[in-house]
PDB file of C-alpha atoms and ligand atoms in Angstrom:
ATOM      1  CA  MET A   1      27.718  10.858   6.438  1.00 97.00           C
ATOM      2  CA  LEU A   2      24.629  10.727   4.109  1.00 98.00           C
ATOM      3  CA  ARG A   3      21.332  11.968   5.832  1.00 98.00           C
ATOM      4  CA  ILE A   4      18.419   9.795   4.691  1.00 98.00           C
ATOM      5  CA  GLY A   5      14.691  10.634   4.628  1.00 98.00           C
ATOM      6  CA  VAL A   6      12.363   7.994   3.775  1.00 98.00           C
ATOM      7  CA  LEU A   7       8.678   8.674   2.737  1.00 98.00           C
ATOM      8  CA  VAL A   8       6.043   5.842   3.684  1.00 98.00           C
ATOM      9  CA  SER A   9       2.451   5.057   3.487  1.00 98.00           C
ATOM     10  CA  GLY A  10       2.222   1.326   4.537  1.00 97.00           C
ATOM     11  CA  GLY A  11       4.028  -1.603   5.736  1.00 97.00           C
ATOM     12  CA  GLY A  12       7.563  -0.440   5.598  1.00 98.00           C
ATOM     13  CA  THR A  13       9.290  -3.553   4.472  1.00 98.00           C
ATOM     14  CA  ASN A  14      11.754  -1.690   2.055  1.00 98.00           C
ATOM     15  CA  LEU A  15      12.587   0.768   4.798  1.00 98.00           C
ATOM     16  CA  GLN A  16      13.198  -2.298   7.125  1.00 98.00           C
ATOM     17  CA  ALA A  17      15.690  -3.504   4.344  1.00 98.00           C
ATOM     18  CA  ILE A  18      17.361  -0.132   4.183  1.00 98.00           C
ATOM     19  CA  ILE A  19      17.835   0.057   7.969  1.00 98.00           C
ATOM     20  CA  ASP A  20      19.160  -3.375   8.062  1.00 98.00           C
ATOM     21  CA  ALA A  21      21.688  -2.975   5.101  1.00 98.00           C
ATOM     22  CA  ILE A  22      22.898   0.251   7.204  1.00 98.00           C
ATOM     23  CA  GLU A  23      23.137  -1.427  10.306  1.00 98.00           C
ATOM     24  CA  SER A  24      24.970  -4.164   8.847  1.00 98.00           C
ATOM     25  CA  GLY A  25      27.471  -2.077   6.845  1.00 98.00           C
ATOM     26  CA  VAL A  26      26.032  -2.879   3.273  1.00 98.00           C
ATOM     27  CA  ILE A  27      25.380   1.119   2.980  1.00 98.00           C
ATOM     28  CA  PRO A  28      28.391   2.932   4.147  1.00 98.00           C
ATOM     29  CA  ASP A  29      28.341   6.153   6.024  1.00 97.00           C
ATOM     30  CA  SER A  30      24.600   6.673   6.031  1.00 98.00           C
ATOM     31  CA  LYS A  31      21.878   7.415   8.503  1.00 98.00           C
ATOM     32  CA  VAL A  32      18.167   7.166   8.281  1.00 98.00           C
ATOM     33  CA  GLU A  33      17.377  10.584   9.905  1.00 98.00           C
ATOM     34  CA  LEU A  34      13.679  10.816   9.481  1.00 98.00           C
ATOM     35  CA  VAL A  35      10.820   8.767   8.306  1.00 98.00           C
ATOM     36  CA  LEU A  36       8.015  10.669   7.010  1.00 98.00           C
ATOM     37  CA  SER A  37       4.407   9.316   6.618  1.00 98.00           C
ATOM     38  CA  ASN A  38       1.322  10.904   4.984  1.00 98.00           C
ATOM     39  CA  LYS A  39      -0.804   8.084   6.908  1.00 98.00           C
ATOM     40  CA  GLU A  40      -0.733   8.190  10.530  1.00 98.00           C
ATOM     41  CA  ASP A  41      -1.487   4.369  10.924  1.00 98.00           C
ATOM     42  CA  ALA A  42       1.357   3.467   8.590  1.00 98.00           C
ATOM     43  CA  MET A  43       3.130   0.165  10.206  1.00 98.00           C
ATOM     44  CA  ALA A  44       6.565   1.673   8.743  1.00 98.00           C
ATOM     45  CA  LEU A  45       6.310   4.491  11.590  1.00 98.00           C
ATOM     46  CA  ASP A  46       6.324   1.645  14.239  1.00 98.00           C
ATOM     47  CA  ARG A  47       9.570   0.142  12.444  1.00 98.00           C
ATOM     48  CA  ALA A  48      11.115   3.778  12.519  1.00 98.00           C
ATOM     49  CA  THR A  49      10.361   4.035  16.340  1.00 98.00           C
ATOM     50  CA  SER A  50      11.503   0.836  17.003  1.00 98.00           C
ATOM     51  CA  ALA A  51      14.936   1.536  15.270  1.00 98.00           C
ATOM     52  CA  GLY A  52      15.003   4.943  17.196  1.00 98.00           C
ATOM     53  CA  ILE A  53      14.354   6.938  14.000  1.00 98.00           C
ATOM     54  CA  SER A  54      12.594  10.178  14.124  1.00 98.00           C
ATOM     55  CA  THR A  55       9.139  10.134  12.566  1.00 98.00           C
ATOM     56  CA  GLU A  56       6.793  13.021  11.078  1.00 98.00           C
ATOM     57  CA  ILE A  57       3.294  12.644   9.828  1.00 98.00           C
ATOM     58  CA  ILE A  58       1.954  15.315   7.117  1.00 98.00           C
ATOM     59  CA  LYS A  59      -1.250  14.530   5.649  1.00 98.00           C
ATOM     60  CA  ARG A  60      -2.427  15.696   2.233  1.00 97.00           C
ATOM     61  CA  SER A  61      -5.797  16.663   3.828  1.00 97.00           C
ATOM     62  CA  GLU A  62      -4.396  19.410   6.014  1.00 97.00           C
ATOM     63  CA  TYR A  63      -3.194  21.641   3.018  1.00 97.00           C
ATOM     64  CA  GLU A  64      -5.658  23.395   0.516  1.00 97.00           C
ATOM     65  CA  SER A  65      -3.327  22.439  -2.653  1.00 96.00           C
ATOM     66  CA  SER A  66      -0.751  19.752  -3.662  1.00 95.00           C
ATOM     67  CA  ALA A  67       1.800  22.538  -3.942  1.00 95.00           C
ATOM     68  CA  GLU A  68       1.447  23.467  -0.362  1.00 96.00           C
ATOM     69  CA  PHE A  69       1.544  19.414   0.653  1.00 97.00           C
ATOM     70  CA  ASP A  70       4.760  19.259  -1.418  1.00 96.00           C
ATOM     71  CA  GLU A  71       6.317  22.535  -0.096  1.00 96.00           C
ATOM     72  CA  ALA A  72       5.433  21.211   3.787  1.00 97.00           C
ATOM     73  CA  LEU A  73       7.259  17.799   2.914  1.00 97.00           C
ATOM     74  CA  ALA A  74      10.330  19.393   1.554  1.00 97.00           C
ATOM     75  CA  GLN A  75      10.379  22.049   4.298  1.00 97.00           C
ATOM     76  CA  THR A  76      10.378  19.198   6.856  1.00 98.00           C
ATOM     77  CA  LEU A  77      12.984  17.213   4.884  1.00 98.00           C
ATOM     78  CA  SER A  78      15.198  20.480   4.963  1.00 97.00           C
ATOM     79  CA  THR A  79      14.708  20.722   8.724  1.00 97.00           C
ATOM     80  CA  TYR A  80      16.377  17.329   9.028  1.00 98.00           C
ATOM     81  CA  SER A  81      19.169  18.599   6.482  1.00 98.00           C
ATOM     82  CA  ILE A  82      18.152  15.259   4.238  1.00 98.00           C
ATOM     83  CA  ASP A  83      20.785  14.757   1.380  1.00 98.00           C
ATOM     84  CA  LEU A  84      18.731  11.549  -0.034  1.00 98.00           C
ATOM     85  CA  VAL A  85      15.130  11.201  -0.183  1.00 98.00           C
ATOM     86  CA  LEU A  86      13.798   7.537  -0.551  1.00 98.00           C
ATOM     87  CA  LEU A  87      10.119   6.826  -1.793  1.00 98.00           C
ATOM     88  CA  ALA A  88       9.327   3.650  -0.078  1.00 98.00           C
ATOM     89  CA  GLY A  89       5.889   2.575  -0.665  1.00 97.00           C
ATOM     90  CA  PHE A  90       4.712   6.554  -0.522  1.00 97.00           C
ATOM     91  CA  MET A  91       1.170   6.781  -1.920  1.00 95.00           C
ATOM     92  CA  ALA A  92       1.272  10.190  -2.926  1.00 94.00           C
ATOM     93  CA  ILE A  93       2.597  11.778  -6.184  1.00 92.00           C
ATOM     94  CA  LEU A  94       4.954  14.719  -5.823  1.00 94.00           C
ATOM     95  CA  GLY A  95       4.870  18.068  -7.878  1.00 93.00           C
ATOM     96  CA  ALA A  96       7.673  19.543  -9.881  1.00 91.00           C
ATOM     97  CA  GLY A  97       8.200  22.199  -6.960  1.00 89.00           C
ATOM     98  CA  PHE A  98       9.482  19.406  -4.855  1.00 92.00           C
ATOM     99  CA  PHE A  99      12.079  18.491  -7.068  1.00 90.00           C
ATOM    100  CA  THR A 100      13.652  21.703  -7.576  1.00 87.00           C
ATOM    101  CA  LYS A 101      14.883  21.353  -4.136  1.00 88.00           C
ATOM    102  CA  PHE A 102      16.173  17.634  -4.602  1.00 93.00           C
ATOM    103  CA  GLU A 103      17.019  17.122  -7.928  1.00 90.00           C
ATOM    104  CA  ASN A 104      18.501  13.657  -8.720  1.00 94.00           C
ATOM    105  CA  ARG A 105      18.365  13.054  -4.934  1.00 97.00           C
ATOM    106  CA  VAL A 106      15.053  11.117  -4.706  1.00 98.00           C
ATOM    107  CA  MET A 107      14.789   7.564  -5.200  1.00 98.00           C
ATOM    108  CA  ASN A 108      11.574   5.465  -5.686  1.00 98.00           C
ATOM    109  CA  ILE A 109      11.328   1.602  -6.143  1.00 98.00           C
ATOM    110  CA  HIS A 110       8.737   0.481  -8.420  1.00 98.00           C
ATOM    111  CA  PRO A 111       7.539  -3.308  -8.177  1.00 98.00           C
ATOM    112  CA  ALA A 112       7.626  -3.957 -12.072  1.00 98.00           C
ATOM    113  CA  LEU A 113       9.992  -3.608 -14.710  1.00 98.00           C
ATOM    114  CA  ILE A 114       9.583  -0.099 -15.755  1.00 98.00           C
ATOM    115  CA  PRO A 115       8.341   0.753 -18.599  1.00 98.00           C
ATOM    116  CA  SER A 116       5.927  -1.931 -18.275  1.00 98.00           C
ATOM    117  CA  PHE A 117       3.139  -1.884 -15.891  1.00 98.00           C
ATOM    118  CA  SER A 118       4.185   1.469 -14.470  1.00 98.00           C
ATOM    119  CA  GLY A 119       2.757   5.185 -14.460  1.00 96.00           C
ATOM    120  CA  ALA A 120      -0.667   6.396 -13.177  1.00 93.00           C
ATOM    121  CA  GLY A 121      -2.821   3.676 -11.670  1.00 95.00           C
ATOM    122  CA  TYR A 122      -0.201   1.145 -11.273  1.00 97.00           C
ATOM    123  CA  TYR A 123       0.481   0.734  -7.791  1.00 96.00           C
ATOM    124  CA  GLY A 124       0.159  -2.045  -4.971  1.00 96.00           C
ATOM    125  CA  LEU A 125      -1.467  -5.221  -6.083  1.00 98.00           C
ATOM    126  CA  LYS A 126      -2.766  -3.779  -9.116  1.00 98.00           C
ATOM    127  CA  VAL A 127       0.671  -4.001 -10.643  1.00 98.00           C
ATOM    128  CA  HIS A 128       0.886  -7.607  -9.941  1.00 98.00           C
ATOM    129  CA  GLN A 129      -2.369  -8.292 -11.275  1.00 98.00           C
ATOM    130  CA  ALA A 130      -1.728  -6.755 -14.425  1.00 98.00           C
ATOM    131  CA  VAL A 131       1.274  -8.591 -14.727  1.00 98.00           C
ATOM    132  CA  LEU A 132      -0.722 -11.967 -14.189  1.00 98.00           C
ATOM    133  CA  GLU A 133      -3.607 -10.949 -16.434  1.00 98.00           C
ATOM    134  CA  ALA A 134      -1.107 -10.255 -19.475  1.00 98.00           C
ATOM    135  CA  GLY A 135       0.343 -13.829 -18.869  1.00 98.00           C
ATOM    136  CA  CYS A 136       4.074 -12.518 -18.385  1.00 98.00           C
ATOM    137  CA  LYS A 137       6.358 -14.962 -17.520  1.00 98.00           C
ATOM    138  CA  ILE A 138       8.940 -12.510 -15.784  1.00 98.00           C
ATOM    139  CA  THR A 139       8.365  -9.561 -13.894  1.00 98.00           C
ATOM    140  CA  GLY A 140      10.741  -7.724 -11.301  1.00 98.00           C
ATOM    141  CA  ALA A 141      11.345  -4.355  -9.885  1.00 98.00           C
ATOM    142  CA  SER A 142      12.970  -1.054 -10.595  1.00 98.00           C
ATOM    143  CA  VAL A 143      14.928   1.649  -8.598  1.00 98.00           C
ATOM    144  CA  HIS A 144      14.782   4.945 -10.363  1.00 98.00           C
ATOM    145  CA  PHE A 145      15.567   8.549  -9.758  1.00 98.00           C
ATOM    146  CA  VAL A 146      12.123  10.502  -9.308  1.00 97.00           C
ATOM    147  CA  THR A 147      11.109  13.248 -11.765  1.00 95.00           C
ATOM    148  CA  PRO A 148       7.700  14.860 -11.945  1.00 93.00           C
ATOM    149  CA  GLU A 149       6.686  12.296 -14.532  1.00 93.00           C
ATOM    150  CA  VAL A 150       5.121   9.111 -12.563  1.00 93.00           C
ATOM    151  CA  ASP A 151       7.566   5.979 -12.768  1.00 94.00           C
ATOM    152  CA  ALA A 152       9.719   7.713 -15.740  1.00 94.00           C
ATOM    153  CA  GLY A 153      12.627   9.122 -14.318  1.00 97.00           C
ATOM    154  CA  PRO A 154      16.446   7.717 -14.804  1.00 98.00           C
ATOM    155  CA  LEU A 155      16.537   3.967 -14.108  1.00 98.00           C
ATOM    156  CA  ILE A 156      19.347   2.918 -11.630  1.00 98.00           C
ATOM    157  CA  ILE A 157      18.752  -0.879 -11.044  1.00 98.00           C
ATOM    158  CA  GLN A 158      16.240  -3.277 -12.433  1.00 98.00           C
ATOM    159  CA  LYS A 159      16.212  -7.066 -11.536  1.00 98.00           C
ATOM    160  CA  ALA A 160      13.812  -9.672 -13.033  1.00 98.00           C
ATOM    161  CA  VAL A 161      11.898 -12.470 -10.922  1.00 98.00           C
ATOM    162  CA  ALA A 162       9.934 -15.381 -12.560  1.00 98.00           C
ATOM    163  CA  VAL A 163       6.397 -15.565 -12.666  1.00 98.00           C
ATOM    164  CA  LYS A 164       5.290 -18.965 -11.585  1.00 98.00           C
ATOM    165  CA  GLN A 165       2.217 -20.805 -12.759  1.00 97.00           C
ATOM    166  CA  GLY A 166      -0.600 -20.736  -9.923  1.00 97.00           C
ATOM    167  CA  ASP A 167       0.666 -17.496  -8.598  1.00 98.00           C
ATOM    168  CA  THR A 168      -1.855 -14.808  -7.183  1.00 98.00           C
ATOM    169  CA  PRO A 169      -1.156 -11.023  -6.810  1.00 98.00           C
ATOM    170  CA  GLU A 170      -0.140 -11.664  -3.363  1.00 98.00           C
ATOM    171  CA  LEU A 171       2.250 -14.376  -3.813  1.00 98.00           C
ATOM    172  CA  LEU A 172       4.012 -12.543  -6.541  1.00 98.00           C
ATOM    173  CA  GLN A 173       4.137  -9.186  -4.679  1.00 98.00           C
ATOM    174  CA  ARG A 174       5.968 -11.217  -2.019  1.00 98.00           C
ATOM    175  CA  ARG A 175       8.559 -13.076  -4.435  1.00 98.00           C
ATOM    176  CA  VAL A 176       9.187  -9.672  -6.135  1.00 98.00           C
ATOM    177  CA  MET A 177       9.866  -8.027  -2.586  1.00 98.00           C
ATOM    178  CA  GLU A 178      11.929 -11.107  -1.252  1.00 98.00           C
ATOM    179  CA  GLU A 179      13.870 -11.809  -4.339  1.00 98.00           C
ATOM    180  CA  VAL A 180      14.510  -8.132  -5.707  1.00 98.00           C
ATOM    181  CA  GLU A 181      13.273  -5.160  -3.951  1.00 98.00           C
ATOM    182  CA  TRP A 182      14.846  -5.738  -0.471  1.00 98.00           C
ATOM    183  CA  LEU A 183      18.208  -6.353  -2.286  1.00 98.00           C
ATOM    184  CA  ILE A 184      18.096  -3.719  -5.174  1.00 98.00           C
ATOM    185  CA  TYR A 185      16.979  -0.622  -2.915  1.00 98.00           C
ATOM    186  CA  PRO A 186      19.927  -1.105  -0.572  1.00 98.00           C
ATOM    187  CA  GLU A 187      22.440  -1.466  -3.502  1.00 98.00           C
ATOM    188  CA  ALA A 188      21.249   1.605  -5.243  1.00 98.00           C
ATOM    189  CA  ILE A 189      21.392   3.706  -2.068  1.00 98.00           C
ATOM    190  CA  ARG A 190      25.131   2.021  -1.418  1.00 98.00           C
ATOM    191  CA  LEU A 191      25.872   3.208  -5.095  1.00 98.00           C
ATOM    192  CA  PHE A 192      24.954   6.900  -4.170  1.00 98.00           C
ATOM    193  CA  ALA A 193      26.518   6.806  -0.985  1.00 98.00           C
ATOM    194  CA  LEU A 194      29.738   6.027  -2.553  1.00 98.00           C
ATOM    195  CA  GLY A 195      29.346   8.541  -5.064  1.00 98.00           C
ATOM    196  CA  LEU A 196      29.141   5.993  -8.071  1.00 98.00           C
ATOM    197  CA  LEU A 197      25.901   7.201  -9.697  1.00 98.00           C
ATOM    198  CA  GLU A 198      26.122   9.504 -12.507  1.00 97.00           C
ATOM    199  CA  VAL A 199      22.711  11.071 -14.168  1.00 97.00           C
ATOM    200  CA  HIS A 200      23.239  11.745 -18.075  1.00 96.00           C
ATOM    201  CA  GLY A 201      19.772  12.537 -19.269  1.00 94.00           C
ATOM    202  CA  ARG A 202      17.752   9.599 -18.859  1.00 95.00           C
ATOM    203  CA  GLN A 203      20.955   7.168 -18.395  1.00 97.00           C
ATOM    204  CA  VAL A 204      22.472   6.465 -14.865  1.00 98.00           C
ATOM    205  CA  ILE A 205      26.071   5.520 -15.337  1.00 98.00           C
ATOM    206  CA  ILE A 206      27.555   3.549 -12.536  1.00 98.00           C
ATOM    207  CA  LYS A 207      31.328   4.665 -12.234  1.00 97.00           C
ATOM    208  CA  GLN A 208      33.675   1.801 -11.849  1.00 85.00           C
TER     209      GLN A 208
HETATM  210  C1  GRF B   1       6.458  -2.188  -2.509  1.00 65.28           C
HETATM  211  O1  GRF B   1       6.030  -2.897  -3.587  1.00 65.28           O
HETATM  212  C2  GRF B   1       7.048  -0.956  -3.525  1.00 65.28           C
HETATM  213  O2  GRF B   1       7.731  -1.423  -4.609  1.00 65.28           O
HETATM  214  C3  GRF B   1       6.262  -0.130  -3.898  1.00 65.28           C
HETATM  215  O3  GRF B   1       5.100  -0.034  -2.668  1.00 65.28           O
HETATM  216  C4  GRF B   1       5.659  -1.212  -1.938  1.00 65.28           C
HETATM  217  C5  GRF B   1       5.940  -0.939  -0.599  1.00 65.28           C
HETATM  218  O4  GRF B   1       5.974  -1.708   0.349  1.00 65.28           O
HETATM  219  N1  GRF B   1       6.490   1.222  -4.277  1.00 65.28           N
HETATM  220  P1  GRF B   1       6.604  -1.495   1.817  1.00 65.28           P
HETATM  221  O5  GRF B   1       6.028  -0.363   2.469  1.00 65.28           O
HETATM  222  O6  GRF B   1       8.035  -1.346   1.535  1.00 65.28           O
HETATM  223  O7  GRF B   1       6.619  -2.857   2.525  1.00 65.28           O
END
C-alpha cells in the first residue's frame, strides 16, 4: 500500500481528482493518508475532511526560518509514514533539506509546458496570463519530480491543450485543469504506484 501525503494551499481540485482516482481503482493499492496545508482556510482541507482523510496545518509564520518550516513538514509526513509526497497547489517553496528525506518521492503539477512559463513568479493565474500575452496557440500542464530548483525537476508527463481566441486567464486555467491536470496527475501517480517510473538524471523512463 502506497501511503500518500498531499500538500495544498487552495481549492484542492487536483487533490479531489487524486482521491477520486484512488476510489475508482485507477490508482491501485494507494491511500491519501494526510492532507497538509500551510493555509488554514484552504478549501482543500474541506475536501479532505469530506473524504475522511486526516489533515494538518503548518504555517510558515510559526517558524523562524524556512529550514525549520521544511523540517516541520518533513517530520509530520514521516509521522504518517508517507511514501509519496504530492504538491497540489502548495504555495510555498521547499528547501534542499526537505528532499534529502524524500528524494524522487515528491511530485508537483505545474499548469504550463515546462520549461515554458515556469520557475519563480509563475504561479496561479499569472501563468495563464503570460501564455495569453505571449500569443501561444497551445499550452498544457506538466507533472514532474520536485528538486530544490523550482519547476526544474525530471518531467514525468506533459500534455498539451489548445489556447482559444477570446480566452481569459480564468477560462484557460479551467480548460488546462479539466482537460489535462485532472488526468495526468492521477496517471503519474498510477505509474509510480505500479513501480514503473525510473529516474536517470533529468530523464524519467516509464518501464513497459
Ligand atoms: C493548479 O493549477 C496546479 O497546476 C497549480 O496550482 C493549481 C492548484 O489548483 N500547481 P487546485 O488547488 O488543485 O484546485
